[in-house]
Amino acid sequence: MKLLCSTLGKATWILTVTVAIVAAVLYYFDDTSPSKYSSMAEDMKTLEEKFRGQNKSCFILGASGETGKVLLQELLERNIFSKITLIGRRQLSFEDKASENLIQEVVDFEKLDDYAAAFKGHDVGYCCLGTTRAKAGADGFVRVDHDYVLKSAELAKAGGCSQFHLESSRGADKKSSFLYLKVKGQVEAEIEALGFDRLAIYRPGVLLVDRQESRPGEWLARKFFSAFSAVCSNSMSISIQAVAKAMVSNTLLQPEQKAEILENKDITSLGK
């Protein structure tokens, strides 16, 4: 028993020191430069009313995922679209009345060309589609996060969609040696090349959410970053609620450039 207590005590001490060191490093490298959206003066309510009057429609890819579910609720609450279509591999069930008027298109992502009609007639597209290498394997991850996402964007563009919002990841880089970041960077670049009238790419840090799936590594990271962000501002983590709010709010804006990348601090500013 004494040996066990001694071992646990040492482990706790090592963990405490490790967390302190990591916290210090993150604090040092934290991007504290102001977001370009931090001084945004537009009245969101006014912008919502104006946008609502344009009678636009949208679709959501990945509405069954963590961010997608919150995004859908945000869109329903703010009621800026006359029609919302969910495109996914299965029919989703909802208990609230606000979801009764949703349109659902069930597609086979392996044969997306056969479902081109599902992507026609939308003004705005939101993509929160994604998986993990741990869940799907390397090939499966590339197929979902690159192939499915890119093909969906191509069909949306061909179907008349003018505005596309893509949830990506902090550190996305098509030249990265890490598969996850490389794939995210590649699909960003390839979707930008499609030439949407407007493309917004969101690169959030660690997503603070209690997933239904059990991912011990992610759970530990979320708990750490959640605690760390409580004592200082950092650009490493963000809640999925903030990401969803930012995606909807950014839809209402009219940036000068056709394509924009929103880093974690920008998403945080828009998601307040």
Tab-separated table of C-alpha atoms in Angstrom:
chain	number	residue	atom	x	y	z
A	1	MET	CA	0.000	0.000	0.000
A	2	LYS	CA	2.825	2.383	0.880
A	3	LEU	CA	4.494	1.584	-2.424
A	4	LEU	CA	1.255	2.275	-4.290
A	5	CYS	CA	0.729	5.608	-2.547
A	6	SER	CA	4.331	6.576	-3.219
A	7	THR	CA	3.971	5.684	-6.910
A	8	LEU	CA	0.712	7.634	-7.251
A	9	GLY	CA	2.285	10.583	-5.475
A	10	LYS	CA	5.209	10.653	-7.881
A	11	ALA	CA	2.903	10.271	-10.880
A	12	THR	CA	0.754	13.171	-9.665
A	13	TRP	CA	3.828	15.339	-9.146
A	14	ILE	CA	5.174	14.530	-12.615
A	15	LEU	CA	1.782	15.256	-14.197
A	16	THR	CA	1.521	18.571	-12.327
A	17	VAL	CA	4.979	19.673	-13.454
A	18	THR	CA	4.261	18.584	-17.034
A	19	VAL	CA	0.996	20.530	-17.145
A	20	ALA	CA	2.720	23.606	-15.711
A	21	ILE	CA	5.469	23.450	-18.334
A	22	VAL	CA	3.035	22.931	-21.191
A	23	ALA	CA	0.855	25.764	-19.915
A	24	ALA	CA	3.852	28.087	-19.799
A	25	VAL	CA	4.856	27.159	-23.352
A	26	LEU	CA	1.332	27.665	-24.686
A	27	TYR	CA	1.046	30.978	-22.900
A	28	TYR	CA	4.307	32.119	-24.464
A	29	PHE	CA	3.277	31.126	-27.970
A	30	ASP	CA	-0.346	32.166	-27.618
A	31	ASP	CA	-1.417	34.382	-30.502
A	32	THR	CA	-2.589	37.510	-28.704
A	33	SER	CA	-2.751	39.737	-31.776
A	34	PRO	CA	-6.217	41.246	-32.183
A	35	SER	CA	-8.667	39.561	-34.508
A	36	LYS	CA	-9.762	41.491	-37.567
A	37	TYR	CA	-13.302	40.888	-36.347
A	38	SER	CA	-12.762	42.174	-32.808
A	39	SER	CA	-13.847	45.724	-33.670
A	40	MET	CA	-16.700	44.676	-35.929
A	41	ALA	CA	-19.413	47.282	-35.533
A	42	GLU	CA	-22.233	45.704	-37.530
A	43	ASP	CA	-25.494	45.080	-35.718
A	44	MET	CA	-26.071	41.351	-36.116
A	45	LYS	CA	-29.813	41.675	-35.661
A	46	THR	CA	-29.981	44.175	-38.498
A	47	LEU	CA	-27.828	41.963	-40.705
A	48	GLU	CA	-30.011	38.974	-39.888
A	49	GLU	CA	-33.167	40.834	-40.881
A	50	LYS	CA	-31.600	41.956	-44.141
A	51	PHE	CA	-30.339	38.466	-44.968
A	52	ARG	CA	-33.645	36.863	-44.007
A	53	GLY	CA	-35.423	39.084	-46.495
A	54	GLN	CA	-33.364	37.625	-49.351
A	55	ASN	CA	-35.164	34.276	-49.022
A	56	LYS	CA	-32.019	32.149	-49.315
A	57	SER	CA	-31.553	28.417	-48.820
A	58	CYS	CA	-28.657	26.366	-47.479
A	59	PHE	CA	-27.456	22.818	-46.971
A	60	ILE	CA	-25.410	21.221	-44.212
A	61	LEU	CA	-22.982	18.340	-44.637
A	62	GLY	CA	-22.172	16.545	-41.399
A	63	ALA	CA	-25.247	17.591	-39.428
A	64	SER	CA	-24.978	14.431	-37.315
A	65	GLY	CA	-21.501	15.382	-36.077
A	66	GLU	CA	-20.693	17.453	-33.007
A	67	THR	CA	-20.205	20.800	-34.752
A	68	GLY	CA	-22.885	20.078	-37.357
A	69	LYS	CA	-25.551	19.476	-34.717
A	70	VAL	CA	-24.805	22.759	-32.958
A	71	LEU	CA	-24.618	24.593	-36.300
A	72	LEU	CA	-28.067	23.303	-37.239
A	73	GLN	CA	-29.546	24.491	-33.946
A	74	GLU	CA	-27.898	27.896	-34.385
A	75	LEU	CA	-29.388	28.241	-37.866
A	76	LEU	CA	-32.831	27.212	-36.643
A	77	GLU	CA	-32.715	29.665	-33.745
A	78	ARG	CA	-31.571	32.597	-35.860
A	79	ASN	CA	-33.930	31.675	-38.690
A	80	ILE	CA	-32.019	33.373	-41.506
A	81	PHE	CA	-32.783	30.798	-44.206
A	82	SER	CA	-36.124	30.008	-45.794
A	83	LYS	CA	-35.027	26.415	-46.396
A	84	ILE	CA	-32.430	24.170	-44.753
A	85	THR	CA	-31.404	20.851	-46.310
A	86	LEU	CA	-29.415	18.183	-44.534
A	87	ILE	CA	-27.284	16.009	-46.804
A	88	GLY	CA	-26.011	12.833	-45.209
A	89	ARG	CA	-25.725	9.087	-45.333
A	90	ARG	CA	-28.755	8.466	-43.128
A	91	GLN	CA	-32.050	10.003	-42.071
A	92	LEU	CA	-31.841	11.915	-38.806
A	93	SER	CA	-34.642	12.043	-36.260
A	94	PHE	CA	-35.548	15.152	-34.275
A	95	GLU	CA	-37.924	15.710	-31.392
A	96	ASP	CA	-38.281	19.495	-31.504
A	97	LYS	CA	-40.903	21.135	-33.712
A	98	ALA	CA	-38.385	23.586	-35.144
A	99	SER	CA	-36.856	20.715	-37.130
A	100	GLU	CA	-40.129	19.595	-38.718
A	101	ASN	CA	-39.602	21.669	-41.867
A	102	LEU	CA	-36.086	20.456	-42.552
A	103	ILE	CA	-35.438	18.712	-45.838
A	104	GLN	CA	-33.262	15.615	-45.689
A	105	GLU	CA	-31.381	14.123	-48.607
A	106	VAL	CA	-29.907	10.670	-47.972
A	107	VAL	CA	-26.925	9.999	-50.226
A	108	ASP	CA	-24.258	7.373	-50.823
A	109	PHE	CA	-20.963	9.255	-50.541
A	110	GLU	CA	-19.264	6.572	-52.584
A	111	LYS	CA	-21.562	7.426	-55.515
A	112	LEU	CA	-22.115	11.150	-55.078
A	113	ASP	CA	-22.440	11.793	-58.814
A	114	ASP	CA	-25.713	9.859	-58.673
A	115	TYR	CA	-27.038	12.381	-56.144
A	116	ALA	CA	-26.129	15.628	-57.902
A	117	ALA	CA	-29.744	16.795	-57.608
A	118	ALA	CA	-29.399	16.953	-53.805
A	119	PHE	CA	-26.796	19.703	-54.206
A	120	LYS	CA	-28.787	21.876	-56.623
A	121	GLY	CA	-30.613	25.064	-55.771
A	122	HIS	CA	-28.766	26.104	-52.606
A	123	ASP	CA	-27.306	29.542	-52.030
A	124	VAL	CA	-25.040	28.617	-49.110
A	125	GLY	CA	-23.282	25.381	-48.182
A	126	TYR	CA	-21.866	24.398	-44.794
A	127	CYS	CA	-19.437	21.495	-44.528
A	128	CYS	CA	-18.723	19.966	-41.122
A	129	LEU	CA	-18.040	16.540	-42.573
A	130	GLY	CA	-15.108	14.609	-41.166
A	131	THR	CA	-13.789	11.557	-39.366
A	132	THR	CA	-10.544	10.492	-37.692
A	133	ARG	CA	-7.705	8.199	-38.644
A	134	ALA	CA	-8.283	6.240	-35.444
A	135	LYS	CA	-11.887	5.601	-36.387
A	136	ALA	CA	-11.647	5.061	-40.141
A	137	GLY	CA	-7.995	4.209	-40.754
A	138	ALA	CA	-5.675	6.266	-42.949
A	139	ASP	CA	-7.449	5.424	-46.221
A	140	GLY	CA	-10.878	5.972	-44.713
A	141	PHE	CA	-9.851	9.307	-43.263
A	142	VAL	CA	-8.585	10.542	-46.646
A	143	ARG	CA	-11.722	9.279	-48.367
A	144	VAL	CA	-14.039	11.182	-45.996
A	145	ASP	CA	-12.107	14.356	-45.217
A	146	HIS	CA	-10.767	14.824	-48.746
A	147	ASP	CA	-12.698	12.871	-51.352
A	148	TYR	CA	-16.207	13.251	-49.950
A	149	VAL	CA	-15.691	16.885	-48.985
A	150	LEU	CA	-14.155	17.902	-52.317
A	151	LYS	CA	-16.746	16.054	-54.407
A	152	SER	CA	-19.551	17.621	-52.400
A	153	ALA	CA	-18.075	21.067	-52.976
A	154	GLU	CA	-17.784	20.384	-56.704
A	155	LEU	CA	-21.426	19.314	-56.920
A	156	ALA	CA	-22.529	22.301	-54.861
A	157	LYS	CA	-20.657	24.704	-57.137
A	158	ALA	CA	-22.134	23.045	-60.236
A	159	GLY	CA	-25.573	23.224	-58.615
A	160	GLY	CA	-25.466	26.992	-58.204
A	161	CYS	CA	-24.141	27.377	-54.654
A	162	SER	CA	-22.312	30.696	-54.391
A	163	GLN	CA	-21.158	30.679	-50.763
A	164	PHE	CA	-19.322	27.758	-49.127
A	165	HIS	CA	-18.255	27.460	-45.485
A	166	LEU	CA	-15.711	24.753	-44.638
A	167	GLU	CA	-14.764	23.588	-41.148
A	168	SER	CA	-11.076	22.696	-41.323
A	169	SER	CA	-8.417	22.619	-38.598
A	170	ARG	CA	-5.782	24.792	-36.988
A	171	GLY	CA	-2.427	24.108	-38.649
A	172	ALA	CA	-3.887	22.828	-41.930
A	173	ASP	CA	-1.089	22.777	-44.498
A	174	LYS	CA	-0.967	20.845	-47.753
A	175	LYS	CA	2.816	20.523	-47.343
A	176	SER	CA	2.636	19.170	-43.803
A	177	SER	CA	4.318	15.874	-42.952
A	178	PHE	CA	1.339	14.995	-40.751
A	179	LEU	CA	-1.442	13.228	-42.653
A	180	TYR	CA	-4.290	14.989	-40.835
A	181	LEU	CA	-2.989	18.518	-41.425
A	182	LYS	CA	-1.835	17.689	-44.957
A	183	VAL	CA	-5.257	16.384	-46.020
A	184	LYS	CA	-6.999	19.381	-44.475
A	185	GLY	CA	-4.650	21.749	-46.292
A	186	GLN	CA	-5.052	19.946	-49.610
A	187	VAL	CA	-8.836	20.028	-49.560
A	188	GLU	CA	-8.784	23.714	-48.586
A	189	ALA	CA	-6.653	24.562	-51.619
A	190	GLU	CA	-8.664	22.408	-54.018
A	191	ILE	CA	-11.986	23.869	-52.907
A	192	GLU	CA	-10.603	27.386	-53.229
A	193	ALA	CA	-9.627	26.534	-56.815
A	194	LEU	CA	-13.291	25.795	-57.599
A	195	GLY	CA	-13.950	29.523	-57.580
A	196	PHE	CA	-16.919	30.018	-55.271
A	197	ASP	CA	-18.158	33.600	-55.142
A	198	ARG	CA	-17.331	33.375	-51.481
A	199	LEU	CA	-15.364	30.741	-49.547
A	200	ALA	CA	-14.839	30.834	-45.784
A	201	ILE	CA	-12.437	28.338	-44.205
A	202	TYR	CA	-12.541	27.904	-40.434
A	203	ARG	CA	-9.465	26.611	-38.627
A	204	PRO	CA	-10.467	26.014	-35.007
A	205	GLY	CA	-8.066	24.696	-32.415
A	206	VAL	CA	-8.956	21.876	-30.031
A	207	LEU	CA	-12.748	21.626	-30.011
A	208	LEU	CA	-14.111	21.790	-26.489
A	209	VAL	CA	-16.984	19.323	-26.492
A	210	ASP	CA	-17.880	16.129	-24.688
A	211	ARG	CA	-18.074	13.710	-27.596
A	212	GLN	CA	-20.430	10.760	-27.492
A	213	GLU	CA	-17.541	8.668	-28.805
A	214	SER	CA	-14.827	7.601	-26.421
A	215	ARG	CA	-11.509	9.159	-27.440
A	216	PRO	CA	-9.274	9.197	-24.308
A	217	GLY	CA	-6.547	11.301	-25.907
A	218	GLU	CA	-8.965	13.951	-27.111
A	219	TRP	CA	-10.797	13.887	-23.773
A	220	LEU	CA	-7.566	14.620	-21.892
A	221	ALA	CA	-6.624	17.389	-24.327
A	222	ARG	CA	-10.049	18.994	-24.059
A	223	LYS	CA	-9.985	18.923	-20.263
A	224	PHE	CA	-6.524	20.492	-20.211
A	225	PHE	CA	-7.279	23.226	-22.747
A	226	SER	CA	-10.622	23.955	-21.125
A	227	ALA	CA	-8.919	24.532	-17.791
A	228	PHE	CA	-6.096	26.488	-19.398
A	229	SER	CA	-8.427	28.775	-21.373
A	230	ALA	CA	-10.281	29.558	-18.167
A	231	VAL	CA	-7.251	31.394	-16.760
A	232	CYS	CA	-5.890	33.058	-19.882
A	233	SER	CA	-6.805	33.768	-23.475
A	234	ASN	CA	-5.303	31.298	-25.913
A	235	SER	CA	-5.560	30.427	-29.574
A	236	MET	CA	-5.318	26.684	-29.051
A	237	SER	CA	-8.914	25.746	-28.169
A	238	ILE	CA	-12.514	26.786	-28.724
A	239	SER	CA	-16.018	25.551	-27.953
A	240	ILE	CA	-18.118	24.090	-30.751
A	241	GLN	CA	-20.817	26.603	-29.845
A	242	ALA	CA	-18.425	29.433	-30.711
A	243	VAL	CA	-17.516	27.762	-34.013
A	244	ALA	CA	-21.182	27.366	-34.978
A	245	LYS	CA	-22.037	30.943	-34.022
A	246	ALA	CA	-19.053	32.225	-35.994
A	247	MET	CA	-20.052	30.297	-39.126
A	248	VAL	CA	-23.579	31.711	-39.028
A	249	SER	CA	-22.507	35.276	-38.196
A	250	ASN	CA	-19.858	35.241	-40.908
A	251	THR	CA	-22.491	34.205	-43.443
A	252	LEU	CA	-24.099	37.599	-42.955
A	253	LEU	CA	-20.939	39.586	-43.687
A	254	GLN	CA	-19.538	40.702	-47.023
A	255	PRO	CA	-15.739	40.551	-46.947
A	256	GLU	CA	-13.676	42.174	-49.648
A	257	GLN	CA	-11.900	38.975	-50.665
A	258	LYS	CA	-13.611	35.978	-52.230
A	259	ALA	CA	-11.732	33.456	-50.077
A	260	GLU	CA	-10.833	33.924	-46.421
A	261	ILE	CA	-9.265	31.830	-43.696
A	262	LEU	CA	-10.471	32.339	-40.156
A	263	GLU	CA	-7.984	31.230	-37.530
A	264	ASN	CA	-8.985	30.355	-33.988
A	265	LYS	CA	-8.859	33.938	-32.693
A	266	ASP	CA	-11.066	35.146	-35.560
A	267	ILE	CA	-13.592	32.382	-34.905
A	268	THR	CA	-13.594	33.277	-31.224
A	269	SER	CA	-14.325	36.933	-31.982
A	270	LEU	CA	-17.195	36.120	-34.327
A	271	GLY	CA	-18.509	33.424	-32.029
A	272	LYS	CA	-19.094	35.697	-29.046
